[in-house]
């Protein structure tokens, strides 16, 4: 089968096993119609997704992505996904992708039309070698429009869920481009750094690596969690806490990290050059790819 790969899932109860699971998949062509015009995912962005990075035939962080997928479903009051079914779907799509090079796998679950979810998994080859992993990215800080504790006081805003409603995130990236930057870091109205539109934020401060705490209105980062394991093994102290926006300028290094682009070092914030750590960046990306 040629890429991109599309695998459709028939939704089954979260505890279903055996034949029900085995018979719940079917491949579709990349141009086959699979989504109703009345599907809530298309009409309202009412659904969830995950994107997994793949290197040389291996998908990274399957457990972490599935856990976050289930957590997002809970936040949106969607039917709980059958995680063994989705895991098996990932393996089936992996089997259709090249065994060398980089690719991505995307899981999507929408509210569907009439109460039955629409579910699919895609696999695509990732072209390019991501030069920003070494050359870095310039970022601008953009207000998210609410305080850092909004997730605790307004859970209906779904700030900790990975939803299909990414229009604001894409608008932020376009605004960053308009300002002459490559990416953005969202900041709260009370002065704290949060995350990128499609990435998590990491800072190095001496032998300490910090990231914004997820209870303050951000998405739990799977790549960030992987890097914390790597960096802890290297002897760094890793912690999650509130990060004052001014720390972006005075840290020893900073990165935006994500499943496909991996660790991209931040070289400038709002037009001001900041310190980088090329050697640590190289080790981080090598660990993720390995």
Short mmCIF file of C-alpha atoms in Angstrom, two decimals:
data_model
loop_
_atom_site.label_atom_id
_atom_site.label_comp_id
_atom_site.label_asym_id
_atom_site.label_seq_id
_atom_site.Cartn_x
_atom_site.Cartn_y
_atom_site.Cartn_z
CA UNK A 1 0.00 0.00 0.00
CA UNK A 2 1.29 3.47 -0.85
CA UNK A 3 1.23 6.38 1.53
CA UNK A 4 -0.67 8.18 2.82
CA UNK A 5 -2.35 5.30 4.61
CA UNK A 6 -5.94 5.58 5.86
CA UNK A 7 -7.41 3.05 8.28
CA UNK A 8 -11.05 3.39 9.37
CA UNK A 9 -12.18 2.12 12.77
CA UNK A 10 -15.68 1.01 13.67
CA UNK A 11 -16.24 2.35 17.20
CA UNK A 12 -16.59 -0.47 19.72
CA UNK A 13 -17.09 -0.37 23.50
CA UNK A 14 -14.02 0.44 25.55
CA UNK A 15 -13.95 -3.09 27.01
CA UNK A 16 -14.61 -5.06 23.80
CA UNK A 17 -12.07 -7.75 22.87
CA UNK A 18 -11.63 -10.70 20.52
CA UNK A 19 -13.59 -10.82 17.27
CA UNK A 20 -15.21 -7.44 17.84
CA UNK A 21 -11.77 -5.84 17.89
CA UNK A 22 -10.28 -7.91 15.06
CA UNK A 23 -13.14 -7.08 12.70
CA UNK A 24 -13.29 -3.35 13.45
CA UNK A 25 -10.79 -2.06 10.85
CA UNK A 26 -10.76 -1.44 7.14
CA UNK A 27 -8.30 0.39 4.92
CA UNK A 28 -9.52 3.17 2.63
CA UNK A 29 -7.95 5.03 -0.23
CA UNK A 30 -6.47 8.45 0.46
CA UNK A 31 -9.15 10.08 -1.70
CA UNK A 32 -12.10 7.93 -0.60
CA UNK A 33 -15.01 9.80 1.04
CA UNK A 34 -15.09 8.86 4.71
CA UNK A 35 -16.65 11.86 6.45
CA UNK A 36 -20.25 13.06 6.35
CA UNK A 37 -20.82 16.74 5.66
CA UNK A 38 -22.86 16.69 8.87
CA UNK A 39 -20.10 15.21 11.01
CA UNK A 40 -19.48 17.31 14.13
CA UNK A 41 -15.75 17.05 13.56
CA UNK A 42 -16.02 18.85 10.23
CA UNK A 43 -18.82 21.22 11.13
CA UNK A 44 -17.74 22.21 14.65
CA UNK A 45 -14.25 20.87 15.24
CA UNK A 46 -15.87 18.66 17.86
CA UNK A 47 -13.39 15.85 18.29
CA UNK A 48 -9.89 14.91 19.38
CA UNK A 49 -6.64 13.84 17.77
CA UNK A 50 -3.09 12.73 18.44
CA UNK A 51 0.00 12.81 16.24
CA UNK A 52 2.80 10.28 16.75
CA UNK A 53 6.29 10.62 15.33
CA UNK A 54 7.72 7.58 13.55
CA UNK A 55 11.39 6.89 12.90
CA UNK A 56 12.67 3.82 11.01
CA UNK A 57 9.39 1.99 11.49
CA UNK A 58 9.02 2.70 15.22
CA UNK A 59 6.33 4.97 16.66
CA UNK A 60 7.38 6.99 19.70
CA UNK A 61 5.37 7.26 22.89
CA UNK A 62 2.40 5.07 21.97
CA UNK A 63 1.32 4.61 25.59
CA UNK A 64 1.60 8.32 26.39
CA UNK A 65 -0.35 9.33 23.29
CA UNK A 66 -3.11 6.81 23.96
CA UNK A 67 -3.38 7.94 27.58
CA UNK A 68 -3.69 11.57 26.47
CA UNK A 69 -6.19 10.53 23.78
CA UNK A 70 -8.40 8.92 26.44
CA UNK A 71 -8.02 11.94 28.73
CA UNK A 72 -9.08 14.27 25.91
CA UNK A 73 -12.13 12.10 25.25
CA UNK A 74 -13.10 12.40 28.91
CA UNK A 75 -12.78 16.19 28.84
CA UNK A 76 -15.06 16.38 25.78
CA UNK A 77 -17.59 13.84 27.10
CA UNK A 78 -16.87 11.60 24.12
CA UNK A 79 -17.23 7.82 24.29
CA UNK A 80 -14.07 6.32 25.78
CA UNK A 81 -11.88 4.91 23.01
CA UNK A 82 -11.06 1.22 23.13
CA UNK A 83 -7.32 1.62 23.63
CA UNK A 84 -6.36 -1.92 22.53
CA UNK A 85 -8.28 -1.22 19.30
CA UNK A 86 -6.42 2.02 18.71
CA UNK A 87 -3.10 0.38 19.57
CA UNK A 88 -3.79 -2.38 17.06
CA UNK A 89 -4.73 0.28 14.49
CA UNK A 90 -1.40 2.05 15.04
CA UNK A 91 0.43 -1.25 14.48
CA UNK A 92 -1.52 -1.90 11.27
CA UNK A 93 -0.68 1.53 9.90
CA UNK A 94 2.97 1.13 10.95
CA UNK A 95 3.05 -2.07 8.92
CA UNK A 96 2.13 -0.10 5.79
CA UNK A 97 4.76 2.61 6.27
CA UNK A 98 8.38 2.41 5.09
CA UNK A 99 10.77 0.79 7.55
CA UNK A 100 13.30 3.58 7.12
CA UNK A 101 13.02 7.36 7.39
CA UNK A 102 10.55 9.51 9.25
CA UNK A 103 6.76 9.44 9.17
CA UNK A 104 3.79 10.46 11.28
CA UNK A 105 0.66 8.69 12.45
CA UNK A 106 -2.48 10.63 13.31
CA UNK A 107 -5.41 9.37 15.39
CA UNK A 108 -8.78 11.13 15.01
CA UNK A 109 -12.06 10.62 16.85
CA UNK A 110 -15.01 12.96 16.22
CA UNK A 111 -18.46 13.15 17.77
CA UNK A 112 -19.78 12.04 14.40
CA UNK A 113 -23.34 12.52 13.26
CA UNK A 114 -26.21 11.35 15.41
CA UNK A 115 -24.17 10.08 18.32
CA UNK A 116 -21.90 7.52 16.62
CA UNK A 117 -18.26 8.61 16.64
CA UNK A 118 -16.22 8.73 13.45
CA UNK A 119 -12.75 7.24 13.89
CA UNK A 120 -9.69 6.88 11.69
CA UNK A 121 -5.92 6.60 11.73
CA UNK A 122 -3.62 7.92 9.00
CA UNK A 123 0.04 7.39 8.26
CA UNK A 124 2.15 9.74 6.13
CA UNK A 125 5.80 10.01 5.18
CA UNK A 126 7.46 13.11 6.61
CA UNK A 127 9.53 14.85 3.95
CA UNK A 128 12.49 17.05 4.84
CA UNK A 129 15.19 16.92 7.46
CA UNK A 130 13.92 19.71 9.75
CA UNK A 131 16.88 22.11 9.60
CA UNK A 132 15.35 24.08 12.49
CA UNK A 133 16.50 21.27 14.79
CA UNK A 134 19.97 22.75 14.37
CA UNK A 135 19.44 26.27 13.00
CA UNK A 136 16.74 27.06 15.54
CA UNK A 137 13.57 29.12 15.49
CA UNK A 138 12.67 32.72 16.29
CA UNK A 139 9.54 33.09 18.39
CA UNK A 140 7.18 35.84 19.43
CA UNK A 141 5.09 35.84 22.59
CA UNK A 142 1.35 36.02 21.97
CA UNK A 143 -1.36 36.46 24.56
CA UNK A 144 -3.72 33.55 24.95
CA UNK A 145 -6.30 35.89 26.43
CA UNK A 146 -6.72 34.32 29.84
CA UNK A 147 -4.89 33.82 33.13
CA UNK A 148 -2.62 30.84 33.71
CA UNK A 149 -5.06 29.11 36.09
CA UNK A 150 -7.97 29.11 33.65
CA UNK A 151 -7.91 25.33 33.40
CA UNK A 152 -8.75 25.04 37.08
CA UNK A 153 -11.61 27.55 37.02
CA UNK A 154 -13.07 27.10 33.53
CA UNK A 155 -12.68 23.44 32.46
CA UNK A 156 -15.25 23.93 29.68
CA UNK A 157 -12.57 25.84 27.75
CA UNK A 158 -10.86 22.47 27.21
CA UNK A 159 -7.39 23.97 27.46
CA UNK A 160 -5.88 20.63 28.50
CA UNK A 161 -7.47 18.59 25.71
CA UNK A 162 -6.04 17.98 22.24
CA UNK A 163 -9.11 18.91 20.22
CA UNK A 164 -9.67 19.32 16.50
CA UNK A 165 -10.46 23.01 17.11
CA UNK A 166 -7.03 24.29 16.06
CA UNK A 167 -8.12 27.47 14.27
CA UNK A 168 -6.67 29.66 17.05
CA UNK A 169 -3.39 27.74 17.01
CA UNK A 170 -3.04 28.15 13.26
CA UNK A 171 -3.92 31.85 13.51
CA UNK A 172 -1.15 32.26 16.08
CA UNK A 173 1.38 30.70 13.70
CA UNK A 174 0.29 33.02 10.91
CA UNK A 175 0.62 36.01 13.25
CA UNK A 176 4.12 34.87 14.18
CA UNK A 177 5.03 34.80 10.48
CA UNK A 178 3.59 38.27 9.99
CA UNK A 179 5.87 39.49 12.79
CA UNK A 180 8.92 37.98 11.11
CA UNK A 181 9.21 34.95 13.40
CA UNK A 182 8.96 31.19 12.88
CA UNK A 183 6.75 30.20 15.79
CA UNK A 184 5.01 31.53 18.89
CA UNK A 185 4.89 31.01 22.63
CA UNK A 186 1.49 31.59 24.20
CA UNK A 187 1.56 33.66 27.39
CA UNK A 188 -1.13 34.19 30.00
CA UNK A 189 -2.66 37.55 30.83
CA UNK A 190 -0.93 37.44 34.21
CA UNK A 191 2.56 37.09 32.75
CA UNK A 192 3.37 33.39 32.53
CA UNK A 193 4.73 31.40 29.57
CA UNK A 194 2.52 28.48 28.53
CA UNK A 195 3.31 26.53 25.34
CA UNK A 196 3.62 26.84 21.58
CA UNK A 197 0.62 26.46 19.26
CA UNK A 198 1.76 22.92 18.40
CA UNK A 199 4.54 22.29 20.90
CA UNK A 200 5.70 22.24 24.52
CA UNK A 201 8.18 24.67 26.06
CA UNK A 202 11.42 23.64 27.78
CA UNK A 203 13.99 25.93 29.44
CA UNK A 204 17.48 25.16 30.71
CA UNK A 205 18.63 27.03 33.81
CA UNK A 206 22.00 25.64 34.82
CA UNK A 207 21.55 21.96 35.68
CA UNK A 208 17.78 22.36 35.86
CA UNK A 209 15.27 21.83 33.03
CA UNK A 210 11.83 23.36 33.54
CA UNK A 211 8.52 23.26 31.70
CA UNK A 212 5.17 24.92 32.48
CA UNK A 213 2.97 22.88 34.80
CA UNK A 214 0.02 21.29 33.01
CA UNK A 215 -2.49 22.36 35.65
CA UNK A 216 -2.01 25.90 34.44
CA UNK A 217 -3.95 25.51 31.22
CA UNK A 218 -1.63 23.67 28.84
CA UNK A 219 -1.57 20.31 27.09
CA UNK A 220 0.55 17.58 28.66
CA UNK A 221 3.51 17.11 26.31
CA UNK A 222 4.46 13.56 25.33
CA UNK A 223 7.79 14.62 23.78
CA UNK A 224 8.50 16.82 26.80
CA UNK A 225 7.92 13.79 29.06
CA UNK A 226 10.29 11.66 26.94
CA UNK A 227 12.97 14.34 27.17
CA UNK A 228 12.56 14.62 30.93
CA UNK A 229 13.42 10.91 31.14
CA UNK A 230 16.48 11.43 28.91
CA UNK A 231 17.68 14.53 30.73
CA UNK A 232 17.13 13.08 34.18
CA UNK A 233 19.38 10.18 33.16
CA UNK A 234 21.99 12.77 32.14
CA UNK A 235 21.93 14.26 35.63
CA UNK A 236 19.64 17.23 35.12
CA UNK A 237 16.92 18.10 37.61
CA UNK A 238 13.62 18.31 35.72
CA UNK A 239 10.55 20.07 37.07
CA UNK A 240 7.18 21.47 36.06
CA UNK A 241 6.21 24.85 37.50
CA UNK A 242 4.89 28.29 36.63
CA UNK A 243 7.32 30.09 34.32
CA UNK A 244 7.49 33.87 34.30
CA UNK A 245 7.57 35.13 30.71
CA UNK A 246 10.79 37.03 31.47
CA UNK A 247 12.55 33.70 32.01
CA UNK A 248 12.45 33.17 28.24
CA UNK A 249 15.11 35.88 27.91
CA UNK A 250 17.40 34.96 30.79
CA UNK A 251 17.55 31.15 30.60
CA UNK A 252 20.63 29.28 29.37
CA UNK A 253 18.64 27.72 26.53
CA UNK A 254 15.04 27.17 25.45
CA UNK A 255 13.26 24.82 23.07
CA UNK A 256 9.86 24.14 21.56
CA UNK A 257 9.42 20.36 21.38
CA UNK A 258 6.86 18.26 19.52
CA UNK A 259 6.36 14.74 18.22
CA UNK A 260 7.40 15.28 14.59
CA UNK A 261 9.71 18.34 14.58
CA UNK A 262 11.26 17.17 17.89
CA UNK A 263 13.41 19.71 19.75
CA UNK A 264 13.78 23.08 18.01
CA UNK A 265 16.06 25.52 19.88
CA UNK A 266 14.71 29.03 20.36
CA UNK A 267 17.22 31.59 19.08
CA UNK A 268 15.25 34.82 19.58
CA UNK A 269 12.24 35.98 21.59
CA UNK A 270 10.32 39.04 20.36
CA UNK A 271 13.35 40.11 18.33
CA UNK A 272 15.90 39.67 21.13
CA UNK A 273 18.58 37.00 20.66
CA UNK A 274 18.75 34.40 23.44
CA UNK A 275 21.30 31.80 24.49
CA UNK A 276 21.27 28.34 22.91
CA UNK A 277 22.90 25.00 23.71
CA UNK A 278 23.73 23.24 20.42
CA UNK A 279 25.38 20.23 22.07
CA UNK A 280 22.43 19.49 24.34
CA UNK A 281 20.02 20.07 21.46
CA UNK A 282 21.86 17.48 19.37
CA UNK A 283 21.78 14.94 22.21
CA UNK A 284 18.08 15.50 22.78
CA UNK A 285 17.16 14.97 19.14
CA UNK A 286 19.46 11.96 18.83
CA UNK A 287 17.75 10.39 21.85
CA UNK A 288 14.29 11.00 20.41
CA UNK A 289 15.24 9.59 17.03
CA UNK A 290 16.94 6.61 18.66
#
